[in-house]
């Protein structure tokens, strides 16, 4: 099931479950009522979308750092004949959620999160040794501008628009703060918070009353579940409850990491402008190295490589930054959600 063969109703379902999944006793019935089809049809279509890996998972998305986990992007240079084997070694760690082969000086890029009880540097040092990496660069976030993965399946374009109103003036966009100052600060958790995370992070079953067993495990009714979810969103521990799509299977075949050499004095201004783009799903500032001059990272998604090539040109025109590279993923070794507070 590619985007060309997906029916309009499948695309409409994908749009709803990505952005507005209903936290009610019978969520698929509510989705069905909004689309004018039956509950059974909604469930059957989602089951098929999951079977074809268009829909990866439906569950709560939590804030890694606020849960107390330490996280970083890692770039490695691995001999090409050892790349696949090295990637599988990296994948064994449960805190590796994304792992890609990319073009460029560093050919293996992955995200690593470790629990409050694990040492990030020791873990990375062991990974570098086990993979025989020729070079390893730890690239934690210095400044966080945006995370907003969302795809408009009907229009077939990225729709990461959770920071600015379309009619907001450019002057406001340049200077407006978009990220809380405590984005990198762990928050206090209760035992119930941890139990809640363990339950809500799992893939939601596609049944008429999918929250019934979760409520039973937590000792809540549906109203109590929603109230605690709202509380965790208010405390910024939980971002949302939604589906995650396999962007390639959903029709967004081109996935590029744009890396930009931004003058330090323009870091915040440029990052804020980059974050306003609907096609930018992630935007971060990361450290430079003697062999790596790029400070700003933007994830870009499009339905074709040609379309993807146009996106950084628009960003370059808007920011005046012309020194950049596009790093395309040639192999996806792993893409999942970090599972928190589970036995490793």
GROMACS .gro file of N, CA and C in nm, residues 102-215:
model
  342
  102UNK      N    1   2.380   0.719   0.632
  102UNK     CA    2   2.365   0.842   0.555
  102UNK      C    3   2.492   0.868   0.475
  103UNK      N    4   2.478   0.948   0.372
  103UNK     CA    5   2.594   0.990   0.293
  103UNK      C    6   2.675   1.092   0.372
  104UNK      N    7   2.800   1.109   0.335
  104UNK     CA    8   2.881   1.212   0.398
  104UNK      C    9   2.996   1.156   0.479
  105UNK      N   10   3.066   1.245   0.549
  105UNK     CA   11   3.186   1.207   0.625
  105UNK      C   12   3.154   1.101   0.730
  106UNK      N   13   3.043   1.117   0.800
  106UNK     CA   14   2.997   1.017   0.896
  106UNK      C   15   2.883   0.939   0.831
  107UNK      N   16   2.893   0.808   0.836
  107UNK     CA   17   2.795   0.729   0.761
  107UNK      C   18   2.693   0.654   0.845
  108UNK      N   19   2.704   0.660   0.979
  108UNK     CA   20   2.604   0.599   1.066
  108UNK      C   21   2.559   0.703   1.169
  109UNK      N   22   2.431   0.730   1.169
  109UNK     CA   23   2.373   0.832   1.257
  109UNK      C   24   2.262   0.768   1.339
  110UNK      N   25   2.266   0.786   1.471
  110UNK     CA   26   2.160   0.729   1.554
  110UNK      C   27   2.135   0.816   1.676
  111UNK      N   28   2.017   0.802   1.732
  111UNK     CA   29   1.983   0.869   1.857
  111UNK      C   30   1.994   0.769   1.971
  112UNK      N   31   2.049   0.814   2.081
  112UNK     CA   32   2.071   0.727   2.197
  112UNK      C   33   2.014   0.794   2.321
  113UNK      N   34   1.931   0.723   2.395
  113UNK     CA   35   1.878   0.769   2.523
  113UNK      C   36   1.911   0.666   2.629
  114UNK      N   37   1.956   0.712   2.745
  114UNK     CA   38   1.987   0.619   2.854
  114UNK      C   39   1.911   0.663   2.978
  115UNK      N   40   1.881   0.567   3.062
  115UNK     CA   41   1.802   0.593   3.182
  115UNK      C   42   1.884   0.675   3.281
  116UNK      N   43   1.818   0.729   3.384
  116UNK     CA   44   1.891   0.807   3.486
  116UNK      C   45   1.998   0.725   3.558
  117UNK      N   46   1.993   0.593   3.544
  117UNK     CA   47   2.087   0.507   3.616
  117UNK      C   48   2.201   0.457   3.527
  118UNK      N   49   2.208   0.507   3.403
  118UNK     CA   50   2.310   0.462   3.308
  118UNK      C   51   2.396   0.581   3.269
  119UNK      N   52   2.525   0.559   3.250
  119UNK     CA   53   2.617   0.665   3.211
  119UNK      C   54   2.623   0.673   3.059
  120UNK      N   55   2.586   0.788   3.005
  120UNK     CA   56   2.579   0.805   2.860
  120UNK      C   57   2.716   0.790   2.795
  121UNK      N   58   2.819   0.853   2.850
  121UNK     CA   59   2.952   0.848   2.790
  121UNK      C   60   3.010   0.706   2.792
  122UNK      N   61   2.990   0.635   2.903
  122UNK     CA   62   3.039   0.498   2.910
  122UNK      C   63   2.969   0.409   2.808
  123UNK      N   64   2.838   0.429   2.793
  123UNK     CA   65   2.762   0.350   2.696
  123UNK      C   66   2.812   0.376   2.555
  124UNK      N   67   2.836   0.503   2.523
  124UNK     CA   68   2.881   0.539   2.389
  124UNK      C   69   3.023   0.490   2.363
  125UNK      N   70   3.107   0.497   2.464
  125UNK     CA   71   3.244   0.448   2.450
  125UNK      C   72   3.244   0.297   2.419
  126UNK      N   73   3.158   0.223   2.486
  126UNK     CA   74   3.150   0.079   2.460
  126UNK      C   75   3.098   0.053   2.319
  127UNK      N   76   2.999   0.131   2.275
  127UNK     CA   77   2.946   0.115   2.139
  127UNK      C   78   3.056   0.139   2.035
  128UNK      N   79   3.135   0.244   2.056
  128UNK     CA   80   3.242   0.276   1.961
  128UNK      C   81   3.343   0.163   1.954
  129UNK      N   82   3.374   0.105   2.068
  129UNK     CA   83   3.469  -0.006   2.072
  129UNK      C   84   3.412  -0.130   2.005
  130UNK      N   85   3.286  -0.163   2.037
  130UNK     CA   86   3.225  -0.285   1.983
  130UNK      C   87   3.203  -0.278   1.832
  131UNK      N   88   3.184  -0.157   1.778
  131UNK     CA   89   3.158  -0.143   1.635
  131UNK      C   90   3.285  -0.116   1.554
  132UNK      N   91   3.399  -0.100   1.622
  132UNK     CA   92   3.525  -0.064   1.554
  132UNK      C   93   3.510   0.067   1.476
  133UNK      N   94   3.439   0.163   1.535
  133UNK     CA   95   3.418   0.292   1.469
  133UNK      C   96   3.551   0.365   1.450
  134UNK      N   97   3.572   0.421   1.331
  134UNK     CA   98   3.693   0.499   1.305
  134UNK      C   99   3.684   0.636   1.372
  135UNK      N  100   3.562   0.686   1.390
  135UNK     CA  101   3.541   0.815   1.457
  135UNK      C  102   3.401   0.816   1.515
  136UNK      N  103   3.385   0.880   1.630
  136UNK     CA  104   3.255   0.892   1.695
  136UNK      C  105   3.239   1.034   1.745
  137UNK      N  106   3.126   1.095   1.714
  137UNK     CA  107   3.100   1.231   1.759
  137UNK      C  108   2.966   1.233   1.835
  138UNK      N  109   2.971   1.273   1.960
  138UNK     CA  110   2.849   1.290   2.039
  138UNK      C  111   2.796   1.430   2.013
  139UNK      N  112   2.672   1.440   1.969
  139UNK     CA  113   2.613   1.568   1.929
  139UNK      C  114   2.484   1.594   2.005
  140UNK      N  115   2.493   1.623   2.134
  140UNK     CA  116   2.372   1.653   2.211
  140UNK      C  117   2.311   1.786   2.169
  141UNK      N  118   2.187   1.805   2.203
  141UNK     CA  119   2.118   1.930   2.171
  141UNK      C  120   2.170   2.044   2.258
  142UNK      N  121   2.213   2.152   2.195
  142UNK     CA  122   2.250   2.274   2.266
  142UNK      C  123   2.128   2.364   2.281
  143UNK      N  124   2.056   2.380   2.170
  143UNK     CA  125   1.935   2.461   2.170
  143UNK      C  126   1.830   2.390   2.085
  144UNK      N  127   1.710   2.383   2.139
  144UNK     CA  128   1.602   2.308   2.078
  144UNK      C  129   1.499   2.406   2.022
  145UNK      N  130   1.472   2.397   1.892
  145UNK     CA  131   1.381   2.490   1.829
  145UNK      C  132   1.246   2.429   1.794
  146UNK      N  133   1.245   2.301   1.757
  146UNK     CA  134   1.118   2.244   1.710
  146UNK      C  135   1.123   2.093   1.705
  147UNK      N  136   1.012   2.031   1.743
  147UNK     CA  137   0.984   1.893   1.707
  147UNK      C  138   0.835   1.887   1.679
  148UNK      N  139   0.798   1.845   1.559
  148UNK     CA  140   0.657   1.845   1.522
  148UNK      C  141   0.630   1.757   1.403
  149UNK      N  142   0.651   1.626   1.419
  149UNK     CA  143   0.635   1.535   1.306
  149UNK      C  144   0.486   1.519   1.275
  150UNK      N  145   0.447   1.558   1.156
  150UNK     CA  146   0.309   1.540   1.113
  150UNK      C  147   0.306   1.548   0.960
  151UNK      N  148   0.233   1.456   0.898
  151UNK     CA  149   0.223   1.454   0.753
  151UNK      C  150   0.078   1.468   0.712
  152UNK      N  151   0.050   1.563   0.623
  152UNK     CA  152  -0.084   1.574   0.567
  152UNK      C  153  -0.094   1.473   0.454
  153UNK      N  154  -0.162   1.363   0.482
  153UNK     CA  155  -0.168   1.253   0.386
  153UNK      C  156  -0.258   1.285   0.267
  154UNK      N  157  -0.354   1.373   0.287
  154UNK     CA  158  -0.443   1.409   0.178
  154UNK      C  159  -0.372   1.502   0.080
  155UNK      N  160  -0.305   1.605   0.134
  155UNK     CA  161  -0.233   1.700   0.049
  155UNK      C  162  -0.097   1.648   0.007
  156UNK      N  163  -0.050   1.540   0.073
  156UNK     CA  164   0.081   1.481   0.046
  156UNK      C  165   0.194   1.580   0.067
  157UNK      N  166   0.195   1.641   0.185
  157UNK     CA  167   0.303   1.731   0.222
  157UNK      C  168   0.323   1.727   0.372
  158UNK      N  169   0.444   1.760   0.414
  158UNK     CA  170   0.470   1.770   0.556
  158UNK      C  171   0.388   1.884   0.614
  159UNK      N  172   0.340   1.864   0.737
  159UNK     CA  173   0.252   1.964   0.797
  159UNK      C  174   0.292   1.989   0.942
  160UNK      N  175   0.420   2.016   0.963
  160UNK     CA  176   0.471   2.042   1.098
  160UNK      C  177   0.453   2.189   1.130
  161UNK      N  178   0.332   2.225   1.172
  161UNK     CA  179   0.297   2.366   1.187
  161UNK      C  180   0.255   2.400   1.329
  162UNK      N  181   0.317   2.341   1.429
  162UNK     CA  182   0.268   2.360   1.565
  162UNK      C  183   0.335   2.475   1.640
  163UNK      N  184   0.395   2.568   1.570
  163UNK     CA  185   0.459   2.679   1.640
  163UNK      C  186   0.407   2.815   1.599
  164UNK      N  187   0.373   2.834   1.473
  164UNK     CA  188   0.332   2.967   1.428
  164UNK      C  189   0.200   2.962   1.355
  165UNK      N  190   0.126   3.069   1.364
  165UNK     CA  191   0.006   3.084   1.282
  165UNK      C  192   0.050   3.125   1.142
  166UNK      N  193  -0.019   3.078   1.038
  166UNK     CA  194   0.023   3.109   0.901
  166UNK      C  195   0.033   3.258   0.872
  167UNK      N  196  -0.053   3.339   0.937
  167UNK     CA  197  -0.053   3.482   0.907
  167UNK      C  198   0.034   3.563   1.002
  168UNK      N  199   0.113   3.496   1.086
  168UNK     CA  200   0.198   3.568   1.180
  168UNK      C  201   0.311   3.636   1.103
  169UNK      N  202   0.342   3.762   1.132
  169UNK     CA  203   0.445   3.832   1.056
  169UNK      C  204   0.583   3.772   1.077
  170UNK      N  205   0.667   3.784   0.974
  170UNK     CA  206   0.801   3.727   0.980
  170UNK      C  207   0.879   3.786   1.097
  171UNK      N  208   0.860   3.914   1.126
  171UNK     CA  209   0.934   3.976   1.235
  171UNK      C  210   0.905   3.907   1.367
  172UNK      N  211   0.782   3.867   1.389
  172UNK     CA  212   0.747   3.798   1.513
  172UNK      C  213   0.809   3.659   1.516
  173UNK      N  214   0.815   3.595   1.400
  173UNK     CA  215   0.869   3.460   1.393
  173UNK      C  216   1.017   3.457   1.427
  174UNK      N  217   1.088   3.560   1.389
  174UNK     CA  218   1.232   3.561   1.413
  174UNK      C  219   1.266   3.565   1.561
  175UNK      N  220   1.186   3.637   1.637
  175UNK     CA  221   1.222   3.664   1.776
  175UNK      C  222   1.138   3.586   1.877
  176UNK      N  223   1.028   3.528   1.834
  176UNK     CA  224   0.937   3.466   1.929
  176UNK      C  225   0.999   3.340   1.990
  177UNK      N  226   1.000   3.330   2.125
  177UNK     CA  227   1.047   3.207   2.187
  177UNK      C  228   0.947   3.096   2.164
  178UNK      N  229   0.994   2.978   2.129
  178UNK     CA  230   0.904   2.868   2.096
  178UNK      C  231   0.923   2.748   2.187
  179UNK      N  232   1.027   2.747   2.264
  179UNK     CA  233   1.058   2.631   2.346
  179UNK      C  234   1.077   2.674   2.490
  180UNK      N  235   1.022   2.599   2.583
  180UNK     CA  236   1.034   2.634   2.724
  180UNK      C  237   1.179   2.628   2.769
  181UNK      N  238   1.213   2.714   2.863
  181UNK     CA  239   1.350   2.719   2.912
  181UNK      C  240   1.390   2.589   2.983
  182UNK      N  241   1.292   2.516   3.036
  182UNK     CA  242   1.324   2.394   3.111
  182UNK      C  243   1.316   2.268   3.025
  183UNK      N  244   1.331   2.283   2.892
  183UNK     CA  245   1.315   2.167   2.802
  183UNK      C  246   1.413   2.055   2.834
  184UNK      N  247   1.526   2.086   2.895
  184UNK     CA  248   1.629   1.985   2.922
  184UNK      C  249   1.637   1.948   3.070
  185UNK      N  250   1.530   1.975   3.144
  185UNK     CA  251   1.530   1.953   3.289
  185UNK      C  252   1.438   1.838   3.325
  186UNK      N  253   1.492   1.740   3.396
  186UNK     CA  254   1.410   1.628   3.441
  186UNK      C  255   1.309   1.675   3.545
  187UNK      N  256   1.188   1.619   3.535
  187UNK     CA  257   1.081   1.655   3.628
  187UNK      C  258   1.061   1.544   3.731
  188UNK      N  259   1.009   1.579   3.845
  188UNK     CA  260   0.981   1.480   3.949
  188UNK      C  261   0.866   1.390   3.906
  189UNK      N  262   0.884   1.259   3.924
  189UNK     CA  263   0.783   1.162   3.885
  189UNK      C  264   0.737   1.083   4.007
  190UNK      N  265   0.608   1.053   4.011
  190UNK     CA  266   0.556   0.964   4.113
  190UNK      C  267   0.560   0.821   4.061
  191UNK      N  268   0.541   0.725   4.151
  191UNK     CA  269   0.534   0.585   4.108
  191UNK      C  270   0.419   0.565   4.011
  192UNK      N  271   0.310   0.638   4.032
  192UNK     CA  272   0.196   0.625   3.941
  192UNK      C  273   0.229   0.683   3.804
  193UNK      N  274   0.304   0.794   3.801
  193UNK     CA  275   0.347   0.850   3.672
  193UNK      C  276   0.423   0.745   3.591
  194UNK      N  277   0.514   0.675   3.659
  194UNK     CA  278   0.596   0.575   3.591
  194UNK      C  279   0.509   0.459   3.542
  195UNK      N  280   0.414   0.416   3.625
  195UNK     CA  281   0.323   0.311   3.583
  195UNK      C  282   0.240   0.356   3.463
  196UNK      N  283   0.199   0.482   3.463
  196UNK     CA  284   0.121   0.539   3.353
  196UNK      C  285   0.202   0.538   3.224
  197UNK      N  286   0.328   0.580   3.234
  197UNK     CA  287   0.416   0.580   3.117
  197UNK      C  288   0.430   0.439   3.062
  198UNK      N  289   0.454   0.344   3.148
  198UNK     CA  290   0.471   0.205   3.103
  198UNK      C  291   0.350   0.154   3.025
  199UNK      N  292   0.231   0.190   3.071
  199UNK     CA  293   0.111   0.142   3.004
  199UNK      C  294   0.081   0.217   2.875
  200UNK      N  295   0.090   0.349   2.880
  200UNK     CA  296   0.047   0.431   2.765
  200UNK      C  297   0.147   0.433   2.651
  201UNK      N  298   0.273   0.391   2.676
  201UNK     CA  299   0.372   0.391   2.568
  201UNK      C  300   0.357   0.270   2.475
  202UNK      N  301   0.284   0.168   2.520
  202UNK     CA  302   0.269   0.048   2.439
  202UNK      C  303   0.172   0.070   2.323
  203UNK      N  304   0.189  -0.008   2.219
  203UNK     CA  305   0.105   0.004   2.100
  203UNK      C  306  -0.041  -0.028   2.136
  204UNK      N  307  -0.131   0.062   2.100
  204UNK     CA  308  -0.272   0.047   2.135
  204UNK      C  309  -0.334  -0.066   2.055
  205UNK      N  310  -0.406  -0.158   2.121
  205UNK     CA  311  -0.473  -0.264   2.046
  205UNK      C  312  -0.587  -0.207   1.962
  206UNK      N  313  -0.611  -0.265   1.847
  206UNK     CA  314  -0.718  -0.218   1.760
  206UNK      C  315  -0.843  -0.299   1.792
  207UNK      N  316  -0.910  -0.259   1.897
  207UNK     CA  317  -1.034  -0.321   1.942
  207UNK      C  318  -1.135  -0.210   1.970
  208UNK      N  319  -1.260  -0.248   1.989
  208UNK     CA  320  -1.364  -0.147   2.008
  208UNK      C  321  -1.338  -0.062   2.132
  209UNK      N  322  -1.288  -0.123   2.240
  209UNK     CA  323  -1.259  -0.049   2.363
  209UNK      C  324  -1.112  -0.070   2.401
  210UNK      N  325  -1.021  -0.007   2.329
  210UNK     CA  326  -0.878  -0.037   2.344
  210UNK      C  327  -0.818   0.009   2.477
  211UNK      N  328  -0.884   0.102   2.546
  211UNK     CA  329  -0.829   0.152   2.671
  211UNK      C  330  -0.878   0.074   2.793
  212UNK      N  331  -0.967  -0.022   2.772
  212UNK     CA  332  -1.030  -0.092   2.883
  212UNK      C  333  -0.928  -0.163   2.971
  213UNK      N  334  -0.838  -0.241   2.909
  213UNK     CA  335  -0.738  -0.314   2.987
  213UNK      C  336  -0.637  -0.219   3.052
  214UNK      N  337  -0.601  -0.112   2.982
  214UNK     CA  338  -0.508  -0.013   3.037
  214UNK      C  339  -0.567   0.048   3.164
  215UNK      N  340  -0.695   0.086   3.156
  215UNK     CA  341  -0.762   0.143   3.273
  215UNK      C  342  -0.763   0.043   3.388
   0.00000   0.00000   0.00000
